[in-house]
Amino acid sequence: MRIRTRSSAIVGTLCLVTSLALATASAEERTAPRHAAEVALTKVATAANPIAGAAGPGGRLWIAERAGTVRILHGKQLSDPVLDITKETTTDGERGLLGIAFDRNFKHFYISFTNLEGTSTIDEFAVRKGRIQANTRRTVLTQTQPYANHNGGDIKVGPDGYLYIAFGDGGSGGDPHGNGQNLDTLLGKILRIDPRGAKPYAIPPGNPFVGKPGAKPEIWSYGLRNPWRFSFDAGKGDLLIGDVGQSDWEEIDWASARSKGGENYGWSQMEGNHPFRGGTEPADHTRPVHEYDRTGLGCSVTGGYVYRGKAIPALTGQYLFSDYCDGTVRSLKMKDGKVTGVSDLGVNGGEVISFAQDGRGELYVFDIAGSISRIDPA
């Protein structure tokens, strides 16, 4: 993920494509219907570099701004900050406040950010009567980052109540330290921890690498380059990950709600379905359910959500995603973990940095330049 703001272009590892034409779309996309449903983007608010969102108490959407503030969306108005850590983070590189999440009972609020030294940090706050209790703040987990990019940073509480954390491979380019395939580091992984089971956290006993010599027990899945955004299907519990590619391919990965973890998504031996720089496909490679050639459709996938709202019945069960450089909102129709159709929804969200899902299952698109738009029926 290369993050840019309205006023400047932040140096990252991804090169912007000069053409965003759709002429090189895959055969599957060319033959799919152009529109899966008639939708529109309704601008509901403007924020300062909105970067992540989470459904909070009362179903209201809480929105993180990259510089370190969190606000609540009330209709078409954003509240004053309910949390401000701007003095504790930096927006250098791909850093900042990168993720927020609530537990299932809205009793605890989690933030994912890089501190002033660039260390990825997960902090917890107690929540009472819908308000963050600042004096209860504690650090759950930290991870040093060798470079300023590929921090990942998304966090979600899964259907099982555990906290899932996405970290990129540590940055630079080409995974120079081999973190993606190395089980002795948290980098290039999705983690699963129990922040309430112990202090600072407990390891869920069902994690796939518990007791395996040389492997971190926090790891749920691995072989990821920069899993910038991931989500759980609110209907089925399946896990979907948008993993940003290196040079050629963007990918979306999927795991069934029945998965016991341990999936190897291939990086840096593989980029999507393709060997990377002479790599050999791992025997246990879990191939992406969808990939696209970045010379045609964009440069940095932004993972979204499976639509489970009520406003657009034609979208129910489809996975929505976009690309930071292209901005078109697209959807995947899936059955049993297989993509059966890819559609262009005919709307563009700008520099789409993130999606968010409110308490009713409706989806929002965040443009890093500031716009927060709800996906509505046309």
XYZ file of C-alpha atoms in Angstrom:
378
model
C 0.000 0.000 0.000
C 1.343 3.381 -1.025
C -0.455 6.140 0.852
C -0.711 9.605 -0.625
C -2.460 12.685 0.712
C -4.067 15.563 -1.141
C -1.034 17.789 -0.604
C 1.845 15.403 -1.203
C 2.883 12.083 -2.683
C 4.465 9.904 -0.011
C 7.354 7.782 -1.166
C 6.451 4.092 -1.161
C 7.399 0.919 -2.924
C 4.620 0.868 -5.496
C 4.895 2.717 -8.814
C 1.731 4.372 -10.045
C 0.556 2.966 -13.326
C 0.300 5.467 -16.156
C -2.834 3.966 -17.613
C -5.845 2.691 -15.719
C -7.650 1.418 -18.809
C -9.482 -1.842 -18.449
C -8.250 -3.278 -21.734
C -6.057 -5.894 -20.076
C -8.702 -7.255 -17.722
C -8.816 -11.015 -17.398
C -11.080 -13.085 -19.618
C -13.269 -13.749 -16.590
C -13.795 -10.007 -16.060
C -14.385 -9.300 -19.751
C -17.164 -11.869 -19.936
C -18.776 -10.991 -16.596
C -21.722 -8.567 -16.495
C -20.539 -5.000 -16.091
C -22.872 -4.249 -13.200
C -23.816 -6.686 -10.452
C -26.319 -4.190 -9.062
C -27.325 -0.592 -9.578
C -25.470 1.367 -6.918
C -24.406 4.912 -6.150
C -21.902 6.488 -3.794
C -23.515 8.928 -1.385
C -21.032 11.264 0.274
C -21.869 11.407 3.967
C -18.884 13.241 5.480
C -15.380 14.564 4.983
C -12.516 13.599 7.274
C -8.786 14.259 7.433
C -7.281 11.246 5.635
C -9.867 8.672 6.809
C -8.117 5.311 6.900
C -10.167 2.761 8.856
C -13.605 2.278 10.355
C -15.479 0.022 12.748
C -19.088 -0.379 13.855
C -19.376 0.829 17.425
C -22.046 1.013 20.120
C -25.482 1.667 18.713
C -24.326 0.606 15.250
C -22.651 3.948 14.605
C -19.525 4.062 12.512
C -16.280 5.031 14.254
C -13.701 6.452 11.864
C -9.925 6.604 12.285
C -7.998 9.457 10.712
C -4.452 8.581 9.773
C -2.759 11.291 11.835
C -4.164 9.773 15.032
C -7.731 10.857 15.735
C -10.945 8.835 15.984
C -14.371 10.363 15.331
C -17.939 9.037 15.278
C -20.254 9.474 12.309
C -23.652 10.946 13.258
C -25.782 11.189 10.135
C -23.675 13.471 7.949
C -21.601 14.929 10.764
C -18.404 13.745 12.399
C -18.017 14.194 16.133
C -15.123 15.898 17.798
C -12.302 13.421 18.385
C -13.154 10.747 20.936
C -9.499 9.669 20.863
C -6.388 11.629 19.899
C -2.939 10.032 19.667
C -1.502 12.504 17.149
C 1.514 13.161 19.382
C 2.321 9.444 19.489
C 2.378 8.533 15.805
C 3.722 9.807 12.506
C 2.517 9.746 8.929
C 5.987 9.208 7.473
C 6.089 6.420 4.880
C 3.038 4.212 5.355
C 2.755 4.856 9.070
C 0.060 6.313 11.272
C -3.120 5.192 12.978
C -3.927 2.223 10.733
C -6.726 0.163 12.276
C -9.496 0.149 14.890
C -11.800 -2.566 16.228
C -14.328 -3.322 18.965
C -14.863 -6.591 20.734
C -18.226 -8.256 20.249
C -19.849 -6.658 23.304
C -18.401 -3.181 22.707
C -16.653 -3.355 26.053
C -13.159 -2.938 24.640
C -11.743 -0.816 21.837
C -8.498 -1.627 20.051
C -6.233 0.601 17.986
C -3.381 -0.349 15.678
C -0.758 2.304 14.994
C 2.937 2.870 14.459
C 4.635 4.794 17.249
C 7.195 7.539 16.746
C 9.937 4.930 16.293
C 7.871 3.113 13.663
C 7.007 0.150 15.891
C 3.621 -1.413 15.211
C 1.562 -1.192 18.384
C -1.807 -2.642 19.420
C -3.430 -0.882 22.394
C -6.646 -1.647 24.280
C -9.125 0.640 26.037
C -12.125 -0.247 28.150
C -15.443 1.185 26.904
C -18.254 2.152 29.259
C -21.598 3.517 28.132
C -20.171 3.979 24.659
C -17.208 6.050 25.836
C -13.507 5.219 25.745
C -11.979 5.104 29.203
C -8.578 6.693 28.594
C -7.189 5.664 31.988
C -7.620 1.972 31.147
C -5.271 2.061 28.167
C -2.729 -0.726 27.915
C -0.417 -2.068 25.218
C -1.328 -5.554 24.058
C 1.344 -6.310 21.429
C 4.212 -4.595 19.618
C 6.265 -5.497 16.552
C 9.346 -3.644 15.370
C 9.338 -2.691 11.693
C 12.594 -2.694 9.707
C 11.241 -0.253 7.092
C 8.559 2.428 6.874
C 6.352 0.530 4.432
C 4.344 -2.703 4.482
C 3.200 -2.215 8.050
C -0.181 -3.796 7.372
C -1.978 -2.650 10.484
C -5.562 -3.803 10.018
C -7.253 -5.428 13.022
C -10.555 -7.237 13.421
C -12.293 -9.233 16.136
C -13.315 -12.500 14.515
C -16.521 -14.508 14.917
C -14.678 -16.537 17.565
C -14.091 -13.410 19.680
C -10.323 -13.421 19.202
C -8.339 -10.450 17.899
C -6.831 -10.863 14.426
C -3.911 -8.639 13.389
C -2.412 -8.161 9.919
C 1.274 -7.349 9.504
C 3.119 -6.869 6.238
C 6.477 -8.461 5.469
C 8.458 -5.595 7.005
C 8.871 -3.512 3.891
C 11.502 -2.424 1.406
C 10.792 -4.514 -1.715
C 10.914 -8.186 -2.582
C 10.864 -9.302 1.076
C 14.647 -8.975 1.555
C 14.576 -10.728 4.945
C 12.386 -13.613 3.805
C 9.765 -12.841 6.433
C 6.776 -14.059 4.444
C 7.811 -17.726 4.638
C 9.589 -17.493 8.009
C 7.465 -18.756 10.891
C 9.870 -17.289 13.437
C 8.606 -13.751 12.885
C 5.206 -12.067 13.110
C 5.892 -10.122 9.909
C 4.047 -11.180 6.756
C 1.308 -12.832 8.797
C -2.235 -12.763 10.085
C -2.090 -13.264 13.863
C -4.768 -14.527 16.245
C -4.534 -13.668 19.933
C -6.781 -13.502 22.985
C -6.202 -10.062 24.556
C -8.515 -10.825 27.481
C -7.108 -14.257 28.290
C -3.949 -12.994 29.991
C -1.756 -9.923 30.194
C -0.613 -8.772 27.760
C -2.460 -11.525 25.837
C -2.993 -15.273 25.618
C -2.473 -17.649 22.714
C -5.688 -19.396 21.661
C -5.022 -23.132 22.110
C -6.292 -23.906 18.611
C -3.731 -21.739 16.830
C -2.052 -23.853 14.139
C 1.577 -23.413 15.216
C 1.228 -23.822 18.965
C 4.023 -26.125 20.139
C 5.812 -26.174 16.780
C 9.547 -25.544 17.265
C 10.768 -22.366 15.602
C 7.291 -20.999 14.956
C 5.516 -18.096 16.626
C 2.324 -19.377 18.270
C 0.479 -16.127 17.489
C 0.484 -16.928 13.759
C -2.832 -17.833 12.145
C -1.744 -17.698 8.479
C 1.372 -16.615 6.614
C 2.995 -15.924 3.245
C 1.556 -12.397 2.954
C 3.262 -9.335 1.508
C 1.107 -6.487 2.768
C -2.378 -7.598 3.858
C -3.555 -4.009 4.010
C -7.234 -4.779 4.595
C -9.025 -7.970 5.619
C -12.486 -8.791 6.889
C -14.821 -11.536 8.040
C -18.064 -12.278 6.246
C -20.733 -11.244 8.748
C -23.021 -13.922 7.361
C -20.769 -16.969 7.035
C -17.651 -16.072 9.002
C -15.257 -16.613 6.080
C -12.009 -14.622 6.080
C -11.069 -12.514 3.035
C -7.741 -10.714 2.625
C -6.648 -8.119 0.107
C -2.873 -8.646 -0.233
C -0.970 -5.927 -2.085
C 1.346 -7.222 -4.806
C 4.936 -6.350 -5.643
C 5.147 -5.612 -9.362
C 2.590 -7.498 -11.384
C -0.319 -9.089 -9.492
C -2.835 -8.037 -6.852
C -4.590 -10.814 -4.980
C -7.566 -11.611 -2.794
C -7.246 -14.592 -0.473
C -10.034 -16.555 1.168
C -10.333 -18.989 4.050
C -13.478 -20.810 5.098
C -15.003 -20.129 8.492
C -14.250 -23.807 9.143
C -10.521 -23.281 8.621
C -8.157 -24.316 11.401
C -5.604 -21.767 10.187
C -2.109 -22.402 8.900
C -2.727 -21.275 5.321
C 0.400 -20.350 3.357
C -0.484 -17.667 0.823
C 2.843 -18.003 -0.910
C 4.745 -14.717 -0.623
C 7.617 -14.254 -1.411
C 7.919 -17.444 -3.414
C 4.744 -16.485 -5.210
C 3.011 -13.288 -6.301
C -0.580 -14.370 -6.734
C -0.543 -17.545 -8.821
C 2.880 -16.760 -10.297
C 6.412 -17.632 -9.135
C 8.173 -14.487 -7.920
C 11.726 -13.914 -9.155
C 12.442 -17.554 -9.775
C 10.635 -18.787 -6.684
C 9.141 -22.253 -6.392
C 5.510 -22.685 -5.454
C 5.315 -24.083 -1.909
C 3.686 -27.496 -1.666
C 1.140 -26.081 0.791
C 0.414 -22.905 -1.192
C -3.148 -21.639 -0.761
C -3.825 -19.938 -4.060
C -5.788 -16.683 -4.201
C -9.460 -16.843 -5.128
C -8.925 -13.802 -7.343
C -6.022 -11.921 -8.843
C -5.676 -9.118 -11.353
C -2.866 -7.809 -13.497
C -1.858 -4.430 -12.148
C -0.833 -3.164 -15.593
C -4.518 -2.961 -16.403
C -6.624 -2.431 -13.288
C -4.552 -0.536 -10.765
C -1.575 -0.872 -8.462
C -2.680 -1.678 -4.900
C -5.700 -3.767 -3.929
C -7.951 -2.444 -1.176
C -9.851 -5.298 0.407
C -13.435 -4.738 1.468
C -16.358 -6.736 2.827
C -18.982 -9.267 1.863
C -22.180 -7.274 1.599
C -24.743 -8.256 4.248
C -26.822 -5.090 4.369
C -30.500 -4.702 3.484
C -30.446 -1.710 1.149
C -29.131 -3.508 -1.970
C -30.494 -7.084 -2.093
C -28.801 -7.769 -5.456
C -25.400 -7.427 -3.760
C -26.080 -9.818 -0.895
C -23.250 -12.291 -0.450
C -20.894 -10.539 -2.868
C -17.427 -9.380 -1.824
C -16.712 -5.722 -2.585
C -13.192 -4.406 -3.113
C -11.306 -1.674 -4.950
C -7.816 -0.467 -5.813
C -6.024 2.557 -4.407
C -4.798 3.711 -7.819
C -7.905 2.904 -9.847
C -10.764 3.586 -7.413
C -13.398 1.485 -9.177
C -15.579 -0.501 -6.798
C -15.889 -4.120 -7.923
C -17.538 -7.243 -6.588
C -16.873 -10.958 -6.584
C -19.632 -13.517 -6.682
C -18.461 -16.613 -4.842
C -19.656 -20.126 -4.143
C -17.843 -22.566 -1.872
C -14.677 -20.508 -2.005
C -14.682 -20.202 -5.796
C -15.258 -16.999 -7.740
C -18.152 -17.389 -10.172
C -18.262 -13.813 -11.448
C -16.475 -10.468 -11.301
C -18.382 -7.207 -11.765
C -17.628 -3.531 -12.126
C -20.218 -1.708 -10.028
C -19.900 1.435 -12.123
C -18.839 3.788 -9.307
C -15.448 5.242 -8.408
C -14.408 6.132 -4.868
C -11.222 8.035 -5.690
C -8.051 6.924 -3.926
C -9.821 4.124 -2.074
C -7.808 3.408 1.056
C -10.390 1.409 2.995
C -13.943 0.153 3.332
C -16.025 0.101 6.506
C -19.148 -1.753 7.604
C -21.673 -0.209 9.961
C -23.872 -1.999 12.462
C -26.588 -2.621 9.846
C -24.177 -4.216 7.404
C -24.103 -1.237 5.033
C -20.745 -0.429 3.455
C -18.744 2.774 3.178
C -15.842 3.737 0.935
C -12.992 5.903 2.250
C -11.005 8.139 -0.092
C -7.687 9.073 1.555
C -8.235 12.633 0.265
C -11.154 12.920 2.700
C -14.470 11.708 1.289
C -16.502 9.117 3.182
C -19.228 7.676 0.967
C -21.945 5.115 1.620
C -22.775 2.525 -1.045
C -26.478 3.025 -1.726
C -28.977 1.716 -4.284
C -28.954 3.896 -7.394
